[in-house]
Short mmCIF file of C-alpha atoms and ligand atoms in Angstrom, two decimals:
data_model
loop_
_atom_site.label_atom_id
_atom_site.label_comp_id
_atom_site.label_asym_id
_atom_site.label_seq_id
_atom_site.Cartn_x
_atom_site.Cartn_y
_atom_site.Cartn_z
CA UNK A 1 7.79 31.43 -11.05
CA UNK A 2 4.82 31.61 -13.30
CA UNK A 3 5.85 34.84 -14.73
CA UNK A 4 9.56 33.89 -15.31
CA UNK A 5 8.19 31.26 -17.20
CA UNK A 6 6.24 33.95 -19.25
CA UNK A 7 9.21 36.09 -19.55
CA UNK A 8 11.76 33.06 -20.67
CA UNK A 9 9.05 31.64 -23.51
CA UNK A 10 7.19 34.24 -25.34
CA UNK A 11 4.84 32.56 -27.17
CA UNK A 12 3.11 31.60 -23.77
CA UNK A 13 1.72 35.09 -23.13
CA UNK A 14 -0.70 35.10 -25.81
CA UNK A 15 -1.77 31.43 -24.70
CA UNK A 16 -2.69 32.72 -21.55
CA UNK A 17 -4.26 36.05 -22.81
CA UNK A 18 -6.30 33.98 -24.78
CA UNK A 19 -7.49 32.14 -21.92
CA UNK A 20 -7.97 35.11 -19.58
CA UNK A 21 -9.83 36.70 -22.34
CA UNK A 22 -12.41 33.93 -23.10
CA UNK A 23 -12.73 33.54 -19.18
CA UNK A 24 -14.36 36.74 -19.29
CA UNK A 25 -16.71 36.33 -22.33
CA UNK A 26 -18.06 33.12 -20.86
CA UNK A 27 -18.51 35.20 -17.64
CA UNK A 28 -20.26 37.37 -19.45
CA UNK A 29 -22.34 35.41 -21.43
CA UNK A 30 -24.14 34.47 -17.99
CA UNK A 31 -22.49 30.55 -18.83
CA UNK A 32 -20.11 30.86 -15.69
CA UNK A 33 -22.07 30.38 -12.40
CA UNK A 34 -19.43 30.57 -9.32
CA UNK A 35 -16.40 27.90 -10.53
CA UNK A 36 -18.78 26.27 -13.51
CA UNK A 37 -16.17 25.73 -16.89
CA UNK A 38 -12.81 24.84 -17.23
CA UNK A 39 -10.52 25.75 -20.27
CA UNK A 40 -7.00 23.61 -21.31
CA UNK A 41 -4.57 24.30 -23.33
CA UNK A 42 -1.27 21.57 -24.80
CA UNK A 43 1.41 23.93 -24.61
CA UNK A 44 3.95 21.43 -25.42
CA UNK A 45 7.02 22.82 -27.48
CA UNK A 46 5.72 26.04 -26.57
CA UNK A 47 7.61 26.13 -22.64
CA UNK A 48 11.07 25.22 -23.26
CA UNK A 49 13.11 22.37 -20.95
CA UNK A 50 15.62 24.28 -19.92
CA UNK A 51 13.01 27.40 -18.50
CA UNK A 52 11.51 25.22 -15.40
CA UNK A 53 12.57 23.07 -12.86
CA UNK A 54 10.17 20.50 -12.84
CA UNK A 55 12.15 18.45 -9.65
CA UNK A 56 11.30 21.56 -7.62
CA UNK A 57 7.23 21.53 -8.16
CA UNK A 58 5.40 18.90 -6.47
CA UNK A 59 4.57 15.43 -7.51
CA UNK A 60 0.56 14.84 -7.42
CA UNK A 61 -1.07 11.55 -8.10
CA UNK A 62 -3.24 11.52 -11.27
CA UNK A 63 -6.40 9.49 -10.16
CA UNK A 64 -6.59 7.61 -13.69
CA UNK A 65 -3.33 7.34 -15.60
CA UNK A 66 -2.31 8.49 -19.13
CA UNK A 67 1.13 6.69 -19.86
CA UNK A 68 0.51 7.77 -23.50
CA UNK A 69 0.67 11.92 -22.19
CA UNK A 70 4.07 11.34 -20.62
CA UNK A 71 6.11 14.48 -20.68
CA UNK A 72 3.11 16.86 -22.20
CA UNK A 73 2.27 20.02 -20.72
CA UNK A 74 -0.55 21.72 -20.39
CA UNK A 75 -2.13 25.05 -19.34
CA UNK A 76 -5.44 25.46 -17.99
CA UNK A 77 -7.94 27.09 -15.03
CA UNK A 78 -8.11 25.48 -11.03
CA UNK A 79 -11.09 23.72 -9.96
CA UNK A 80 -13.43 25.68 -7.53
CA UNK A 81 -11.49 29.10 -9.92
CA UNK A 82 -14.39 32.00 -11.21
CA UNK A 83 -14.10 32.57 -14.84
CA UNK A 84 -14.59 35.81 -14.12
CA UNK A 85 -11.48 36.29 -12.10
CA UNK A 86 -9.23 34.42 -14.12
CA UNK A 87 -9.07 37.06 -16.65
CA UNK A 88 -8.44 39.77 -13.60
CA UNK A 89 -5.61 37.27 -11.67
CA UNK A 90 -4.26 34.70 -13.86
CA UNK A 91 -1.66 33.94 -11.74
CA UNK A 92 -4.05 32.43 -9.05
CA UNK A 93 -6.93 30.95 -11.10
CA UNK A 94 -4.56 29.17 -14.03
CA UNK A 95 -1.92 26.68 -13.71
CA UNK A 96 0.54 24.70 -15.84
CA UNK A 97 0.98 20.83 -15.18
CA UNK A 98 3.79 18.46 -16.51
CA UNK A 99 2.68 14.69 -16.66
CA UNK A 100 5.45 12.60 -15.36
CA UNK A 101 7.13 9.36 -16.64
CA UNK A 102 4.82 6.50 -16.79
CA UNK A 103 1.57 9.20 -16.96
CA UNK A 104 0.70 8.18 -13.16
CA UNK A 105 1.66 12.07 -11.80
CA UNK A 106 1.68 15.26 -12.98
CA UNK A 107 3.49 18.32 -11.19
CA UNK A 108 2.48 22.12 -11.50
CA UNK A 109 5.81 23.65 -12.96
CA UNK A 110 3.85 27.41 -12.56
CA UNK A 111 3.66 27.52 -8.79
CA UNK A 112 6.43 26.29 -5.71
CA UNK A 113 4.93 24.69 -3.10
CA UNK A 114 4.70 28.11 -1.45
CA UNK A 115 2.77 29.72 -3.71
CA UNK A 116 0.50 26.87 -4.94
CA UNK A 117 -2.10 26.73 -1.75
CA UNK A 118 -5.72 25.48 -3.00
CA UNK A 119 -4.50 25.65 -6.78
CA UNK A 120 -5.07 22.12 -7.89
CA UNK A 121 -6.17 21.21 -11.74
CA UNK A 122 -10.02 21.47 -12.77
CA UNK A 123 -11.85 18.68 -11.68
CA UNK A 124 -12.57 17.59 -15.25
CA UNK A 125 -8.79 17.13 -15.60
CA UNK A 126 -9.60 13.11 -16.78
CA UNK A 127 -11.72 14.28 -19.05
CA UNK A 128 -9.48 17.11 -20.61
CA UNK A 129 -6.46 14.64 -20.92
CA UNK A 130 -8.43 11.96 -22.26
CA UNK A 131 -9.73 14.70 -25.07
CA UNK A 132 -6.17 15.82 -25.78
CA UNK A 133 -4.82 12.48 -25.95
CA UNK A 134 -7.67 12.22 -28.51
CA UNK A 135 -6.82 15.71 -30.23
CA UNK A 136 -2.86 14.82 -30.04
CA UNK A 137 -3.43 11.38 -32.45
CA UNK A 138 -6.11 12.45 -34.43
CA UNK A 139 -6.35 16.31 -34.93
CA UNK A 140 -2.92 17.43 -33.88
CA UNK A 141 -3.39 20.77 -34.31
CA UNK A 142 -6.78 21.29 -32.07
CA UNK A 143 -4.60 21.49 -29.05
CA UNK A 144 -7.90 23.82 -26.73
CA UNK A 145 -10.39 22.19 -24.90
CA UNK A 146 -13.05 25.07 -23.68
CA UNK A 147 -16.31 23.27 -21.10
CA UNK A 148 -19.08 25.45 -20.00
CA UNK A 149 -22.82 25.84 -19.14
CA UNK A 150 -24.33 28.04 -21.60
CA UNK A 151 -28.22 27.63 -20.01
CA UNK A 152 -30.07 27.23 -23.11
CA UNK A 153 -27.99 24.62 -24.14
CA UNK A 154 -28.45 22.76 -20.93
CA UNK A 155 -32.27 23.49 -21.12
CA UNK A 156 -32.36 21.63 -24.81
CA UNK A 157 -30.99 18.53 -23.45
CA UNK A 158 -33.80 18.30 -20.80
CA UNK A 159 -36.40 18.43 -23.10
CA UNK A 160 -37.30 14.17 -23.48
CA UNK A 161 -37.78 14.37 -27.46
CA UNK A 162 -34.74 16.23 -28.23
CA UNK A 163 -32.51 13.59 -26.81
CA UNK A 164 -31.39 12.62 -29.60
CA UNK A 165 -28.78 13.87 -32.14
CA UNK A 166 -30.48 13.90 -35.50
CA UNK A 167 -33.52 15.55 -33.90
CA UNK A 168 -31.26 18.01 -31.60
CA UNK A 169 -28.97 18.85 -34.83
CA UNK A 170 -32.02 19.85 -36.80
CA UNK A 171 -33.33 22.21 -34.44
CA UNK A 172 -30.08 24.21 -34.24
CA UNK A 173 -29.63 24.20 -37.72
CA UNK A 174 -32.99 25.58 -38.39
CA UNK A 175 -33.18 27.98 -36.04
CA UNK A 176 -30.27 30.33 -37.61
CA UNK A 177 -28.72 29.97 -40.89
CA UNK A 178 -24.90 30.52 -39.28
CA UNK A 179 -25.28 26.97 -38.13
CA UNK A 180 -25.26 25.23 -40.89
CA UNK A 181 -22.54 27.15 -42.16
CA UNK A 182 -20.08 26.75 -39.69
CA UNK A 183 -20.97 23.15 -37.75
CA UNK A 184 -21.77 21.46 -40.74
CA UNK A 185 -21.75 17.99 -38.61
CA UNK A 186 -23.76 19.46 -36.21
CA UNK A 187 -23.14 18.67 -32.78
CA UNK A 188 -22.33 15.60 -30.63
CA UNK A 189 -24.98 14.35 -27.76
CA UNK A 190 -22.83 13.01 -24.75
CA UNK A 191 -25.79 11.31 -22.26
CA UNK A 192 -25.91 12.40 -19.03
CA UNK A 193 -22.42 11.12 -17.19
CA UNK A 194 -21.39 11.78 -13.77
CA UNK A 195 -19.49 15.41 -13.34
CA UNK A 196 -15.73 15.38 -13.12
CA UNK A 197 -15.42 11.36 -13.89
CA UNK A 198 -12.85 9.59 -15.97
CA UNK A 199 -16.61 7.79 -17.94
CA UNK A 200 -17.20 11.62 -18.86
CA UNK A 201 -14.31 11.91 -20.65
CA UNK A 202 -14.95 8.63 -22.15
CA UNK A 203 -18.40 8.98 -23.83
CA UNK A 204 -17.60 12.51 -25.00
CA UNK A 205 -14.55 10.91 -27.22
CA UNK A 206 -16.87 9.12 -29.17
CA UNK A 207 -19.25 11.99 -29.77
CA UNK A 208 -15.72 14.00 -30.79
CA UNK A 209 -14.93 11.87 -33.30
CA UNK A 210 -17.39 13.64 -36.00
CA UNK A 211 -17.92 16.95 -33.92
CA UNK A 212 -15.75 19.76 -32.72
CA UNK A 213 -18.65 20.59 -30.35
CA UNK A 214 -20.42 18.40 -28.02
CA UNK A 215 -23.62 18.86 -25.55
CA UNK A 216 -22.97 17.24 -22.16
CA UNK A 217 -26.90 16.34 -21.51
CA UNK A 218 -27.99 18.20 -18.19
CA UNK A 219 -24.77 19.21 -17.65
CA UNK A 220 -23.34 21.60 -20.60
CA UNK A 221 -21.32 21.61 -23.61
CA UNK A 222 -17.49 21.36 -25.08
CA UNK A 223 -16.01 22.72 -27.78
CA UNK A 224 -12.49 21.96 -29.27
CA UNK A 225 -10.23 23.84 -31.71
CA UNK A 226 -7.15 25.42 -32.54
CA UNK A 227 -7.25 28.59 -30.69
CA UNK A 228 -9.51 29.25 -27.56
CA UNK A 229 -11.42 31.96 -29.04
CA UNK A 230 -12.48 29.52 -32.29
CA UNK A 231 -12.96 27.10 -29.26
CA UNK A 232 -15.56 30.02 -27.73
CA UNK A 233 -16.82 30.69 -31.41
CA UNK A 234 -18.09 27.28 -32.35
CA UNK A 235 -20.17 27.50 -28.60
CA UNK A 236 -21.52 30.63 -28.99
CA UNK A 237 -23.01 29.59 -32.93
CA UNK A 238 -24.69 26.80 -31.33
CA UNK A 239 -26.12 29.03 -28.20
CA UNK A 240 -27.44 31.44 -30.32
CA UNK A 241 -29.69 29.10 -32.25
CA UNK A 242 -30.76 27.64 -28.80
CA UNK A 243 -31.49 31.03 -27.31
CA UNK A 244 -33.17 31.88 -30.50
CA UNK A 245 -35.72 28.79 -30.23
CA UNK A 246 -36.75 29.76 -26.99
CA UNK A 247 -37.06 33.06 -27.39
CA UNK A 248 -39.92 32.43 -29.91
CA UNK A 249 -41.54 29.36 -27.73
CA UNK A 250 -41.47 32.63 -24.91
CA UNK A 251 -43.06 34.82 -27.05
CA UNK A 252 -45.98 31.89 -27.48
CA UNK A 253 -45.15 30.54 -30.68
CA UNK A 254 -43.40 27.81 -32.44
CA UNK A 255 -40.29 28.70 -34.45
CA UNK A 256 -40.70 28.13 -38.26
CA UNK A 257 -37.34 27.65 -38.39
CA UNK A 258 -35.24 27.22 -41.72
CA UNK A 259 -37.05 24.89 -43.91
CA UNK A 260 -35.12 22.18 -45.87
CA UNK A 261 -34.65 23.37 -49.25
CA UNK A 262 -33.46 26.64 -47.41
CA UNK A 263 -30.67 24.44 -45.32
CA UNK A 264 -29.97 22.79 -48.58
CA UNK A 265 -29.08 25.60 -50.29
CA UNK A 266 -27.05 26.87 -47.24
CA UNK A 267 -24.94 23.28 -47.59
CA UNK A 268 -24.70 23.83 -51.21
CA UNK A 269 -23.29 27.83 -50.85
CA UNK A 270 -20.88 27.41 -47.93
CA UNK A 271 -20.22 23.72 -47.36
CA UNK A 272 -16.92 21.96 -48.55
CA UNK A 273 -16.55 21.74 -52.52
CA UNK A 274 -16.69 18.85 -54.32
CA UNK A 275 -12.57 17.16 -55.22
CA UNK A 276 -12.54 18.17 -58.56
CA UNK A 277 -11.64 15.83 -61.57
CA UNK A 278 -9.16 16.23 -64.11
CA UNK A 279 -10.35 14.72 -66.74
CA UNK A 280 -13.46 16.54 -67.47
P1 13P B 301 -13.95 23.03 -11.94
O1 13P B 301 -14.07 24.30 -11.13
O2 13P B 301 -13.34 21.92 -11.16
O3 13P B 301 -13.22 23.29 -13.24
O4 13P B 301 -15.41 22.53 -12.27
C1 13P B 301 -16.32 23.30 -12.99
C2 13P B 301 -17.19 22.49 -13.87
O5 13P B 301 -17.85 23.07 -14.71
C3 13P B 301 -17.27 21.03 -13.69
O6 13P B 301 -17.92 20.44 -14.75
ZN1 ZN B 302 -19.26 21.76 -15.85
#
């Protein structure tokens, strides 16, 4: 089933490569412990009607309803599924929903009941489809939602004075010059929320509105985008300038870091340009 569906739309195959692929880099990154992350794609437009029988798949109750995601389809990895098999057996670590009429349901159009056993949507499906619903009216064309646990992320948003997003954003922009460059709004600080619930999803909106990225305190971080791998990118920038602060508090010292004229003229060399006027 899942295959004919790859076979009768072919701009799904890369979808899913992209998705196996980044599986394995957050597996090896060391930021995929047993099931931890979850990657989702709106593939909308991409799966055509007539290619799957929806009646056939089974209906499963969505446990807070998106009326407004009626009819959109999305790919994206099983709860309790290893990043690090998903690139090796897509077939049994991904899935594709359809959300029914009235955004109550959903049904998995990849699998028959036969073949679907324990396959069920991550557990931070409310949170996903509250994000897309998000992406869908606002950024239409950031249709990837990548969650994972990078550790020195998580071990930033312990610390009690760094709880805070000005303070937070200025350490990762200091640490490495690439972040300035390519998070210019720095990141988003979502306060500790309750794993897998519908008020996860909720908080992290409002921290999405001015950041592509966004720290889950304690718990990890989020990155939207375009494609999954830009999705992986934007993570891996921020990482870096974590792992690079502790690296030097490790080696007994505390970082320099960049200082502010230096981040200044970072903003001034690489940040947007200023509209030009005509008359001048
Ligand atoms: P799932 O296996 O349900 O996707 O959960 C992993 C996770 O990281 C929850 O936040
Ligand atoms: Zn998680």
């Amino acid at each position: 089933m899942y295959q004919s569906l790859l076979d009768s739309n072919p701009s799904l195959s890369p979808v899913l490569a992209e998705i196996t692929r980044v599986g394995r880099y957050l597996w090896h990154k060391g930021w995929a412990e047993r099931n931890a992350g979850n990657i989702s794609v709106r593939i909308t437009g991409i799966l055509k009607e007539a290619t799957f029988d929806r009646i056939a798949a089974p209906e499963l109750p969505l446990s807070n309803p998106f009326p407004e995601l009626a009819g959109e389809i999305f790919i994206m990895t099983g709860t309790g599924k290893r990043m690090r098999d998903i690139y090796t057996d897509p077939f049994n670590n991904t899935l594709i929903i359809h959300i029914e009429k009235g955004g109550t349901a959903y049904r998995v159009i990849s699998h028959s009941i036969d073949t679907l056993g324990d396959l069920r949507p991550t557990s931070e499906l409310s949170s996903h489809l509250n994000i897309h619903l998000f992406l869908r009216n606002n950024r239409p064309n950031s249709k990837v939602v990548v969650h994972t646990h990078p550790g020195e992320l998580i071990a930033l948003t312990h610390h009690p004075d760094l709880k805070n997003e000005k303070v937070i954003n200025q350490l990762i922009w200091s640490m490495h010059p690439e972040a300035i460059v390519v998070l210019p709004k720095g990141v988003g600080l979502v306060p500790y929320t309750l794993t897998g619930s519908h008020s996860l999803g909720v908080v992290t909106l409002k921290a999405l509105e001015n950041h592509d990225v966004v720290l889950w305190e304690k718990h990890g971080c989020l990155a939207v985008g375009q494609g999954v791998e830009e999705a992986f990118d934007l993570i891996d920038v921020v990482s870096k300038s974590a792992d690079i602060y502790f690296k030097c508090r490790q080696a007994g010292f505390v970082p320099e870091g960049l200082t502010p004229e230096q981040l200044e003229q970072l903003r001034r060399a690489f940040g947007e340009e200023e509209p030009k006027t005509d008359d001048c």
